[in-house]
Amino acid sequence: MSEHDPVQNQPPVFTLNDVRIVMVDTSHPGNIGAAARAMKTMGLADLCLVSPKKFPDREASDRATGAQDVLDQARVVDNLDDAIADCGLVVGASARSRTLPWPMLNPRELADRVADHPTGSKVAILFGRESSGLTNDELARCHYHVHIPSNPEFSSLNVASAVQVIVYELRMREVLAEAQTERAWGVEWDKPPANSQQLEGLFNHWQQTLVEIDFLDPTNPRTLMSKLRRLILRAQPDEIEANILRGMLTQIDKSIRKP
Amino acid sequence: MSEHDPVQNQPPVFTLNDVRIVMVDTSHPGNIGAAARAMKTMGLADLCLVSPKKFPDREASDRATGAQDVLDQARVVDNLDDAIADCGLVVGASARSRTLPWPMLNPRELADRVADHPTGSKVAILFGRESSGLTNDELARCHYHVHIPSNPEFSSLNVASAVQVIVYELRMREVLAEAQTERAWGVEWDKPPANSQQLEGLFNHWQQTLVEIDFLDPTNPRTLMSKLRRLILRAQPDEIEANILRGMLTQIDKSIRKP
């Protein structure tokens, strides 16, 4: 392969496999299970638990539902250093106000940093205690802090919900990186859009029918047809949809001419 | 205030107060509580519950922690129509594959649509059953569907986690709102969007008329009404436009009954 093969110039594929979620001193096993489920739905698998109060635990498994494998593979360690030793980027979830200012990202900016991080180098994202978050000492081990924007009057985000938001942003970043050509339709939209000729035929027919049923006064049409055009054009009908409307008009014409 | 006061030319401030979270047939009260907490942390307060299995319930309150006020103010109704009757934009959370394609947004695109929606007109975002989501009939009431990108091999997102992701995106959009003031319309759009009640009235009337002119066979309706709904909902009709279509149907009815 040539040195200038265009394929080699593409940015490295962003991978979620390099991202580890680290939960520190978690009190409620249900939150560990919910975090595992959140991770798996977003395509992450590397969970590390620092001194969890109760783990393994029935409640963790209940909340994990189909993500028991993430719990089974979770590494349990005694101290934070063991959890992050091999990581090239460490980010701690934090409320906004800390005595010592630190580089602060929102979750979207975090996803950008993670995507820019060299493939193969591990990234750790740390989540603290339900009651009090991460300590200042733990936060000082981080390259960045990440803050999830919240209601200033009630910023008490559940820890598994915080994991959900962060891993969602990572997945969105991956999805957007992969395919900016993603279609706006729920499944592949395979009908060609009605062309201008078909649409003009539709609007002309529609107008005649409206005159025939005395809904449109041809001597005083006002903006009726313009409003109908604007409505239908806004929806960008496909050929089938345009045909349905044409068919309906034909059937109205027949019905009013019945003896 | 002068007619040319620049304040009047500014786009209306994006507000989360217009957004209602609607949970349909929720089985586990814990999920309702967790959704209430997610809402409050992101600054939302309007929760509507359609036929919850158990509510109010101790488990809902436990999971809500400081968001008991959202639960206390939640409206409980018997059917979806009552939940969305006054809403000008209705969006349903959906898995990707459905038989009839529908305009599909990701959560970020949804936040953009909500931000562009006229202030004062309610927006409903629907979340379905834990086991099976929203029915096709419920999804057909929606202008758009929203899909949270997920792991194709494990897409089982918890319903409260789905609420968390969506309301997080809405809050992020609000946080970023100052920077993105561009409007989606060529000029200021001054007519209120038709609400769900008006639209359902329109579609019911339309269906009756189509049966009456023998365009729709009630014993074999196939996807005709779904296709018409999808077309019209995609365009998000305003009240005037919906009234024009209603008026047209009334006039067709009169015309075919003429002696």
Coordinates of C-alpha atoms in Angstrom, one line a residue:
Chain A
M1 CA 0.0 0.0 0.0
S2 CA 1.4 3.4 -0.9
E3 CA 2.4 5.9 1.8
H4 CA -0.2 8.2 0.5
D5 CA -3.1 5.8 0.4
P6 CA -6.0 8.0 1.3
V7 CA -7.4 5.3 3.7
Q8 CA -4.3 5.8 5.9
N9 CA -5.0 9.5 6.1
Q10 CA -8.4 9.0 7.7
P11 CA -8.5 9.8 11.5
P12 CA -8.2 6.7 13.6
V13 CA -11.5 5.1 14.4
F14 CA -12.8 6.3 17.7
T15 CA -13.4 3.4 20.1
L16 CA -15.3 3.1 23.3
N17 CA -13.3 0.1 24.3
D18 CA -10.6 2.4 25.7
V19 CA -12.9 4.1 28.2
R20 CA -13.2 2.9 31.8
I21 CA -15.9 3.9 34.2
V22 CA -14.6 4.1 37.8
M23 CA -17.0 4.3 40.7
V24 CA -15.5 5.4 44.0
D25 CA -16.9 4.3 47.4
T26 CA -20.4 3.7 46.0
S27 CA -22.9 3.1 48.8
H28 CA -25.9 1.6 47.0
P29 CA -25.3 -1.5 44.9
G30 CA -28.4 -0.6 42.8
N31 CA -26.5 2.3 41.5
I32 CA -23.6 0.0 40.4
G33 CA -26.1 -2.2 38.6
A34 CA -27.8 0.8 36.9
A35 CA -24.4 2.2 35.8
A36 CA -23.5 -1.2 34.3
R37 CA -26.7 -1.2 32.3
A38 CA -26.2 2.4 31.2
M39 CA -22.7 1.5 30.1
K40 CA -23.7 -1.6 28.1
T41 CA -26.6 0.1 26.3
M42 CA -24.0 2.7 25.1
G43 CA -21.4 0.1 24.1
L44 CA -19.0 0.3 27.1
A45 CA -17.8 -2.6 29.1
D46 CA -14.9 -1.6 31.4
L47 CA -16.1 -1.0 34.9
C48 CA -13.9 -0.6 37.9
L49 CA -15.2 -0.3 41.5
V50 CA -13.1 1.3 44.2
S51 CA -14.1 0.0 47.7
P52 CA -17.8 -0.5 47.0
K53 CA -19.8 -0.8 50.2
K54 CA -21.7 -4.0 49.0
F55 CA -20.6 -5.9 45.9
P56 CA -21.5 -8.3 44.5
D57 CA -25.1 -7.8 45.5
R58 CA -28.5 -9.0 44.5
E59 CA -29.7 -5.4 44.0
A60 CA -26.9 -4.6 41.6
S61 CA -27.8 -7.6 39.5
D62 CA -31.5 -6.7 39.5
R63 CA -30.8 -3.2 38.3
A64 CA -28.3 -4.4 35.7
T65 CA -30.9 -6.6 34.0
G66 CA -29.1 -7.8 30.8
A67 CA -25.8 -6.2 31.8
Q68 CA -24.7 -8.9 34.3
D69 CA -21.7 -9.6 32.2
V70 CA -20.4 -6.0 32.8
L71 CA -20.8 -6.7 36.6
D72 CA -19.1 -10.1 36.3
Q73 CA -16.1 -8.5 34.5
A74 CA -15.9 -5.5 36.8
R75 CA -12.6 -5.1 38.7
V76 CA -12.8 -4.3 42.4
V77 CA -9.9 -2.5 43.9
D78 CA -8.9 -1.0 47.2
N79 CA -7.7 2.4 46.1
L80 CA -8.1 4.9 43.3
D81 CA -4.5 4.6 42.2
D82 CA -5.0 1.0 41.2
A83 CA -8.0 1.9 39.2
I84 CA -6.3 4.5 37.1
A85 CA -2.6 3.4 37.0
D86 CA -2.7 2.5 33.3
C87 CA -4.8 5.4 32.1
G88 CA -3.4 8.2 29.9
L89 CA -6.4 10.5 30.5
V90 CA -8.3 10.8 33.8
V91 CA -11.4 12.9 34.2
G92 CA -13.4 13.3 37.4
A93 CA -17.1 14.2 37.7
S94 CA -17.5 17.2 39.8
A95 CA -20.0 19.8 41.0
R96 CA -19.1 23.3 39.9
S97 CA -17.8 24.9 43.0
R98 CA -14.4 23.8 44.2
T99 CA -11.9 25.8 46.1
L100 CA -9.1 25.2 43.6
P101 CA -10.2 25.9 40.0
W102 CA -9.5 23.1 37.5
P103 CA -10.0 22.7 33.8
M104 CA -13.7 22.0 33.5
L105 CA -15.5 20.4 30.6
N106 CA -19.1 19.8 30.0
P107 CA -20.0 16.2 28.9
R108 CA -19.9 17.1 25.2
E109 CA -16.5 18.7 25.4
L110 CA -15.4 15.6 27.3
A111 CA -16.5 13.4 24.5
D112 CA -14.5 15.5 22.1
R113 CA -11.4 15.1 24.2
V114 CA -11.9 11.4 24.5
A115 CA -12.3 11.1 20.7
D116 CA -9.1 13.0 20.2
H117 CA -7.2 10.8 22.7
P118 CA -4.8 8.4 21.0
T119 CA -6.3 5.0 20.4
G120 CA -4.9 2.3 22.7
S121 CA -4.4 4.7 25.6
K122 CA -6.9 4.1 28.4
V123 CA -9.3 6.8 29.5
A124 CA -10.8 6.8 33.1
I125 CA -13.9 8.7 34.1
L126 CA -14.4 8.9 37.8
F127 CA -17.7 9.1 39.7
G128 CA -17.7 9.8 43.4
R129 CA -19.9 8.9 46.4
E130 CA -23.7 9.4 46.4
S131 CA -23.5 11.7 49.3
S132 CA -20.4 13.8 48.6
G133 CA -18.8 13.1 45.2
L134 CA -15.1 12.9 44.8
T135 CA -12.7 14.3 47.5
N136 CA -10.4 17.2 46.6
D137 CA -7.5 14.7 46.7
E138 CA -9.2 12.4 44.2
L139 CA -10.1 15.4 41.9
A140 CA -6.5 16.5 42.0
R141 CA -5.6 13.2 40.3
C142 CA -7.6 14.2 37.2
H143 CA -6.5 15.9 34.0
Y144 CA -9.9 17.5 33.7
H145 CA -13.1 17.8 35.6
V146 CA -16.5 17.2 34.0
H147 CA -19.6 19.0 35.1
I148 CA -23.1 18.1 34.0
P149 CA -25.1 21.3 33.6
S150 CA -28.0 21.2 36.1
N151 CA -30.7 23.1 37.8
P152 CA -28.8 25.4 40.3
E153 CA -31.7 25.0 42.7
F154 CA -31.6 21.2 42.6
S155 CA -28.4 19.7 41.2
S156 CA -28.6 16.4 43.0
L157 CA -28.1 14.1 40.0
N158 CA -28.1 10.3 40.8
V159 CA -24.7 8.8 40.3
A160 CA -26.0 6.2 37.8
S161 CA -27.8 9.0 35.9
A162 CA -24.5 10.9 35.7
V163 CA -22.8 7.8 34.3
Q164 CA -25.7 7.5 31.8
V165 CA -25.3 11.1 30.6
I166 CA -21.6 10.8 30.1
V167 CA -21.6 7.5 28.3
Y168 CA -24.5 8.7 26.1
E169 CA -22.3 11.7 25.1
L170 CA -19.5 9.3 24.3
R171 CA -21.8 7.1 22.1
M172 CA -23.2 10.2 20.4
R173 CA -19.7 11.3 19.6
E174 CA -19.0 7.9 18.1
V175 CA -22.2 7.8 16.1
L176 CA -21.5 11.3 14.7
A177 CA -17.9 10.4 13.9
E178 CA -18.9 7.3 12.0
A179 CA -21.7 8.6 9.9
Q180 CA -22.5 12.2 9.1
T181 CA -24.6 10.8 6.3
E182 CA -27.1 9.3 8.7
R183 CA -30.6 9.7 7.3
A184 CA -33.4 11.6 9.1
W185 CA -35.8 8.7 8.8
G186 CA -36.6 6.0 11.3
V187 CA -35.7 3.3 8.8
E188 CA -34.4 3.7 5.3
W189 CA -36.6 5.9 3.3
D190 CA -36.8 4.3 -0.1
K191 CA -39.5 6.3 -1.9
P192 CA -38.3 9.0 -4.2
P193 CA -39.6 12.5 -3.4
A194 CA -42.4 13.7 -5.6
N195 CA -40.9 15.9 -8.3
S196 CA -42.1 19.4 -9.2
Q197 CA -44.2 18.2 -12.1
Q198 CA -46.1 15.7 -9.9
L199 CA -46.6 18.3 -7.2
E200 CA -47.8 21.0 -9.7
G201 CA -50.2 18.4 -11.1
L202 CA -51.4 17.7 -7.6
F203 CA -51.9 21.4 -6.7
N204 CA -53.7 22.1 -10.0
H205 CA -56.1 19.2 -9.5
W206 CA -56.6 20.2 -5.8
Q207 CA -57.5 23.8 -6.9
Q208 CA -60.1 22.5 -9.5
T209 CA -61.7 20.2 -6.9
L210 CA -61.9 23.0 -4.3
V211 CA -63.6 25.3 -6.9
E212 CA -66.0 22.5 -7.8
I213 CA -67.1 21.9 -4.2
D214 CA -67.4 25.7 -3.7
F215 CA -64.7 25.9 -1.1
L216 CA -62.5 28.1 -3.3
D217 CA -64.0 31.2 -5.0
P218 CA -62.0 31.6 -8.2
T219 CA -63.0 35.3 -8.3
N220 CA -61.6 35.8 -4.8
P221 CA -59.1 33.1 -4.1
R222 CA -57.2 34.9 -1.4
T223 CA -54.3 32.9 0.0
L224 CA -56.0 29.5 0.2
M225 CA -53.9 27.7 -2.4
S226 CA -50.7 29.3 -1.1
K227 CA -51.4 28.1 2.4
L228 CA -52.1 24.5 1.2
R229 CA -48.9 24.6 -1.0
R230 CA -46.8 25.8 1.9
L231 CA -48.2 23.1 4.2
I232 CA -47.7 20.2 1.8
L233 CA -44.3 21.4 0.5
R234 CA -43.0 21.7 4.0
A235 CA -43.6 18.0 4.5
Q236 CA -41.7 17.2 1.2
P237 CA -44.1 14.4 0.0
D238 CA -42.7 11.3 -1.6
E239 CA -44.3 9.9 -4.8
I240 CA -46.6 7.5 -2.9
E241 CA -47.9 10.3 -0.7
A242 CA -48.5 12.6 -3.6
N243 CA -50.4 9.8 -5.4
I244 CA -52.6 9.2 -2.4
L245 CA -53.7 12.8 -2.4
R246 CA -54.2 12.7 -6.2
G247 CA -56.3 9.5 -5.8
M248 CA -58.3 11.1 -3.0
L249 CA -59.1 14.1 -5.2
T250 CA -60.2 11.9 -8.1
Q251 CA -62.5 10.0 -5.8
I252 CA -64.0 13.3 -4.5
D253 CA -64.6 14.3 -8.1
K254 CA -66.4 11.1 -8.8
S255 CA -68.5 11.2 -5.6
I256 CA -69.9 14.7 -6.3
R257 CA -70.8 13.8 -9.8
K258 CA -72.9 10.8 -8.8
P259 CA -76.5 11.1 -9.9
Chain B
M1 CA -42.8 50.6 23.9
S2 CA -41.9 51.6 20.3
E3 CA -42.8 49.5 17.4
H4 CA -39.2 49.2 16.6
D5 CA -38.0 48.3 20.0
P6 CA -35.1 45.9 19.3
V7 CA -36.2 43.8 22.2
Q8 CA -39.3 42.8 20.3
N9 CA -37.2 41.5 17.4
Q10 CA -35.2 39.1 19.5
P11 CA -36.2 35.5 19.3
P12 CA -38.3 34.4 22.3
V13 CA -36.2 32.9 25.1
F14 CA -36.2 29.2 25.0
T15 CA -37.9 27.8 28.1
L16 CA -38.0 24.3 29.6
N17 CA -41.4 25.2 31.2
D18 CA -43.2 24.3 28.0
V19 CA -41.9 20.7 28.0
R20 CA -44.1 17.9 29.4
I21 CA -42.7 14.5 30.1
V22 CA -45.5 11.8 29.5
M23 CA -44.9 8.3 30.8
V24 CA -47.3 5.7 29.4
D25 CA -48.3 2.6 31.3
T26 CA -45.3 2.6 33.5
S27 CA -45.0 -0.6 35.5
H28 CA -42.4 0.2 38.2
P29 CA -43.1 3.2 40.4
G30 CA -39.3 3.4 41.0
N31 CA -38.9 4.5 37.4
I32 CA -41.4 7.3 37.9
G33 CA -39.5 8.6 40.9
A34 CA -36.2 8.4 39.0
A35 CA -37.7 10.2 36.1
A36 CA -39.0 13.0 38.4
R37 CA -35.5 13.4 39.9
A38 CA -33.9 13.5 36.4
M39 CA -36.4 16.1 35.3
K40 CA -35.9 18.4 38.3
T41 CA -32.1 18.2 38.1
M42 CA -32.4 19.4 34.5
G43 CA -35.0 22.1 35.3
L44 CA -38.2 20.5 34.2
A45 CA -41.4 20.2 36.3
D46 CA -44.3 19.0 34.1
L47 CA -44.9 15.3 34.5
C48 CA -48.0 13.5 33.2
L49 CA -48.6 9.8 33.9
V50 CA -50.9 7.8 31.7
S51 CA -52.4 4.8 33.6
P52 CA -49.4 4.1 35.8
K53 CA -49.6 0.6 37.4
K54 CA -48.8 1.9 41.0
F55 CA -48.9 5.6 41.8
P56 CA -48.5 7.3 44.2
D57 CA -46.1 4.8 45.8
R58 CA -43.4 4.6 48.4
E59 CA -40.8 3.4 45.9
A60 CA -41.5 6.3 43.6
S61 CA -40.9 8.8 46.4
D62 CA -37.7 7.0 47.5
R63 CA -36.2 7.2 44.1
A64 CA -37.3 10.8 43.6
T65 CA -35.4 12.0 46.7
G66 CA -35.6 15.8 46.6
A67 CA -38.0 15.8 43.6
Q68 CA -41.2 14.9 45.6
D69 CA -42.7 18.2 44.4
V70 CA -42.6 17.0 40.8
L71 CA -44.4 13.8 41.8
D72 CA -47.0 15.8 43.9
Q73 CA -47.8 18.0 40.9
A74 CA -47.8 15.1 38.4
R75 CA -51.1 14.7 36.5
V76 CA -52.5 11.2 36.3
V77 CA -54.8 10.5 33.3
D78 CA -56.5 7.5 31.8
N79 CA -55.5 7.9 28.2
L80 CA -52.9 9.4 26.0
D81 CA -55.2 11.9 24.3
D82 CA -55.8 13.6 27.7
A83 CA -52.1 13.9 28.2
I84 CA -51.3 15.6 24.9
A85 CA -54.5 17.4 24.0
D86 CA -53.1 20.9 24.5
C87 CA -49.6 20.1 22.9
G88 CA -48.4 21.7 19.7
L89 CA -45.5 19.3 19.3
V90 CA -45.6 15.6 20.2
V91 CA -42.5 13.4 20.1
G92 CA -42.4 9.7 21.0
A93 CA -39.4 7.8 22.1
S94 CA -38.9 4.8 19.8
A95 CA -36.6 2.0 18.9
R96 CA -35.3 2.2 15.4
S97 CA -37.2 -0.4 13.4
R98 CA -40.8 0.2 12.7
T99 CA -42.8 -1.0 9.8
L100 CA -43.8 2.5 8.7
P101 CA -40.9 4.9 8.6
W102 CA -41.5 8.2 10.5
P103 CA -39.3 11.3 10.8
M104 CA -36.7 10.3 13.3
L105 CA -34.5 12.6 15.5
N106 CA -31.7 11.9 17.8
P107 CA -31.9 13.6 21.2
R108 CA -29.7 16.5 20.1
E109 CA -31.9 17.2 17.0
L110 CA -34.9 16.9 19.2
A111 CA -33.5 19.6 21.5
D112 CA -33.1 21.8 18.5
R113 CA -36.7 21.3 17.4
V114 CA -37.9 22.0 20.9
A115 CA -35.9 25.2 21.0
D116 CA -37.3 26.3 17.7
H117 CA -40.9 25.6 18.8
P118 CA -42.9 28.7 19.5
T119 CA -42.8 29.8 23.2
G120 CA -46.1 29.2 24.9
S121 CA -47.1 26.1 22.9
K122 CA -46.7 22.9 24.9
V123 CA -44.3 20.2 23.8
A124 CA -44.9 16.6 24.9
I125 CA -42.3 13.9 24.9
L126 CA -43.7 10.4 25.3
F127 CA -42.0 7.4 27.0
G128 CA -43.6 3.9 26.7
R129 CA -43.8 0.8 28.7
E130 CA -40.7 -0.8 30.3
S131 CA -41.3 -4.0 28.4
S132 CA -42.5 -2.9 25.0
G133 CA -42.3 0.9 24.6
L134 CA -45.0 2.8 22.8
T135 CA -47.6 1.1 20.6
N136 CA -47.7 1.8 16.9
D137 CA -51.0 3.6 17.5
E138 CA -49.4 5.8 20.1
L139 CA -46.4 6.5 17.8
A140 CA -48.8 7.5 15.0
R141 CA -49.9 10.4 17.2
C142 CA -46.4 11.9 17.1
H143 CA -44.9 14.6 14.9
Y144 CA -41.5 13.0 15.3
H145 CA -39.9 10.0 16.9
V146 CA -36.8 10.3 18.9
H147 CA -34.2 7.5 19.1
I148 CA -31.4 7.4 21.6
P149 CA -28.4 5.8 19.8
S150 CA -27.5 2.6 21.6
N151 CA -25.5 -0.6 21.3
P152 CA -27.2 -2.7 18.6
E153 CA -26.5 -5.8 20.7
F154 CA -28.0 -4.4 23.9
S155 CA -30.3 -1.5 23.4
S156 CA -32.4 -2.0 26.5
L157 CA -32.2 1.4 28.0
N158 CA -34.1 1.9 31.3
V159 CA -37.0 4.2 30.8
A160 CA -35.9 6.7 33.5
S161 CA -32.4 6.7 31.9
A162 CA -34.0 7.5 28.6
V163 CA -35.8 10.4 30.3
Q164 CA -32.5 11.5 31.8
V165 CA -30.8 11.6 28.4
I166 CA -33.5 13.6 26.8
V167 CA -33.9 16.2 29.5
Y168 CA -30.1 16.5 29.7
E169 CA -30.1 17.4 26.0
L170 CA -32.8 19.9 26.6
R171 CA -30.9 21.5 29.3
M172 CA -27.7 21.5 27.3
R173 CA -29.6 23.2 24.5
E174 CA -30.8 25.9 26.9
V175 CA -27.2 26.4 28.2
L176 CA -26.0 26.8 24.6
A177 CA -29.1 28.7 23.5
E178 CA -27.5 32.2 23.5
A179 CA -25.1 31.2 20.8
Q180 CA -27.6 29.7 18.4
T181 CA -30.4 32.2 17.8
E182 CA -31.1 31.4 14.1
R183 CA -34.7 30.7 13.4
A184 CA -35.9 27.9 11.2
W185 CA -38.5 30.1 9.5
G186 CA -38.1 32.6 6.8
V187 CA -40.1 35.2 8.7
E188 CA -41.5 35.2 12.2
W189 CA -44.1 32.4 12.5
D190 CA -47.0 34.0 14.3
K191 CA -49.7 31.3 14.2
P192 CA -49.9 28.8 17.1
P193 CA -49.3 25.2 16.1
A194 CA -52.5 23.1 15.9
N195 CA -52.6 21.1 19.1
S196 CA -53.1 17.3 19.4
Q197 CA -56.8 17.5 20.0
Q198 CA -57.3 19.6 16.9
L199 CA -55.2 17.3 14.9
E200 CA -57.0 14.2 16.1
G201 CA -60.3 15.8 15.3
L202 CA -59.0 16.5 11.8
F203 CA -57.8 12.9 11.2
N204 CA -61.0 11.4 12.5
H205 CA -63.0 13.7 10.2
W206 CA -60.7 12.9 7.3
Q207 CA -61.1 9.2 7.8
Q208 CA -64.9 9.4 7.9
T209 CA -64.9 11.4 4.7
L210 CA -62.6 9.0 3.0
V211 CA -64.9 6.1 3.9
E212 CA -67.9 8.0 2.7
I213 CA -66.4 8.6 -0.8
D214 CA -65.2 5.0 -1.0
F215 CA -61.6 5.9 -0.9
L216 CA -60.9 4.0 2.3
D217 CA -62.3 0.5 2.9
P218 CA -63.0 0.3 6.6
T219 CA -62.7 -3.5 6.4
N220 CA -59.2 -3.2 4.8
P221 CA -57.8 0.1 5.8
R222 CA -54.1 -0.9 5.3
T223 CA -51.7 2.0 6.0
L224 CA -53.7 4.8 4.3
M225 CA -54.5 6.8 7.4
S226 CA -51.0 6.3 8.9
K227 CA -49.5 7.6 5.7
L228 CA -51.8 10.7 5.7
R229 CA -51.0 11.3 9.4
R230 CA -47.3 11.0 8.8
L231 CA -47.4 13.5 5.9
I232 CA -49.5 16.1 7.7
L233 CA -47.7 15.7 11.1
R234 CA -44.3 16.1 9.4
A235 CA -45.4 19.6 8.3
Q236 CA -46.5 20.6 11.8
P237 CA -49.7 22.4 10.7
D238 CA -50.6 25.6 12.5
E239 CA -54.2 26.3 13.6
I240 CA -55.2 28.1 10.4
E241 CA -53.9 25.3 8.2
A242 CA -55.6 22.6 10.3
N243 CA -58.8 24.7 10.0
I244 CA -58.5 24.9 6.2
L245 CA -58.3 21.2 5.9
R246 CA -61.3 20.7 8.3
G247 CA -63.3 23.2 6.3
M248 CA -62.4 21.4 3.1
L249 CA -63.6 18.1 4.5
T250 CA -66.9 19.7 5.7
Q251 CA -67.4 21.1 2.2
I252 CA -66.8 17.7 0.6
D253 CA -69.3 16.1 3.0
K254 CA -71.9 18.7 1.9
S255 CA -71.1 18.3 -1.8
I256 CA -71.6 14.6 -1.9
R257 CA -74.9 14.8 0.0
K258 CA -76.4 17.2 -2.5
P259 CA -79.5 15.8 -4.1

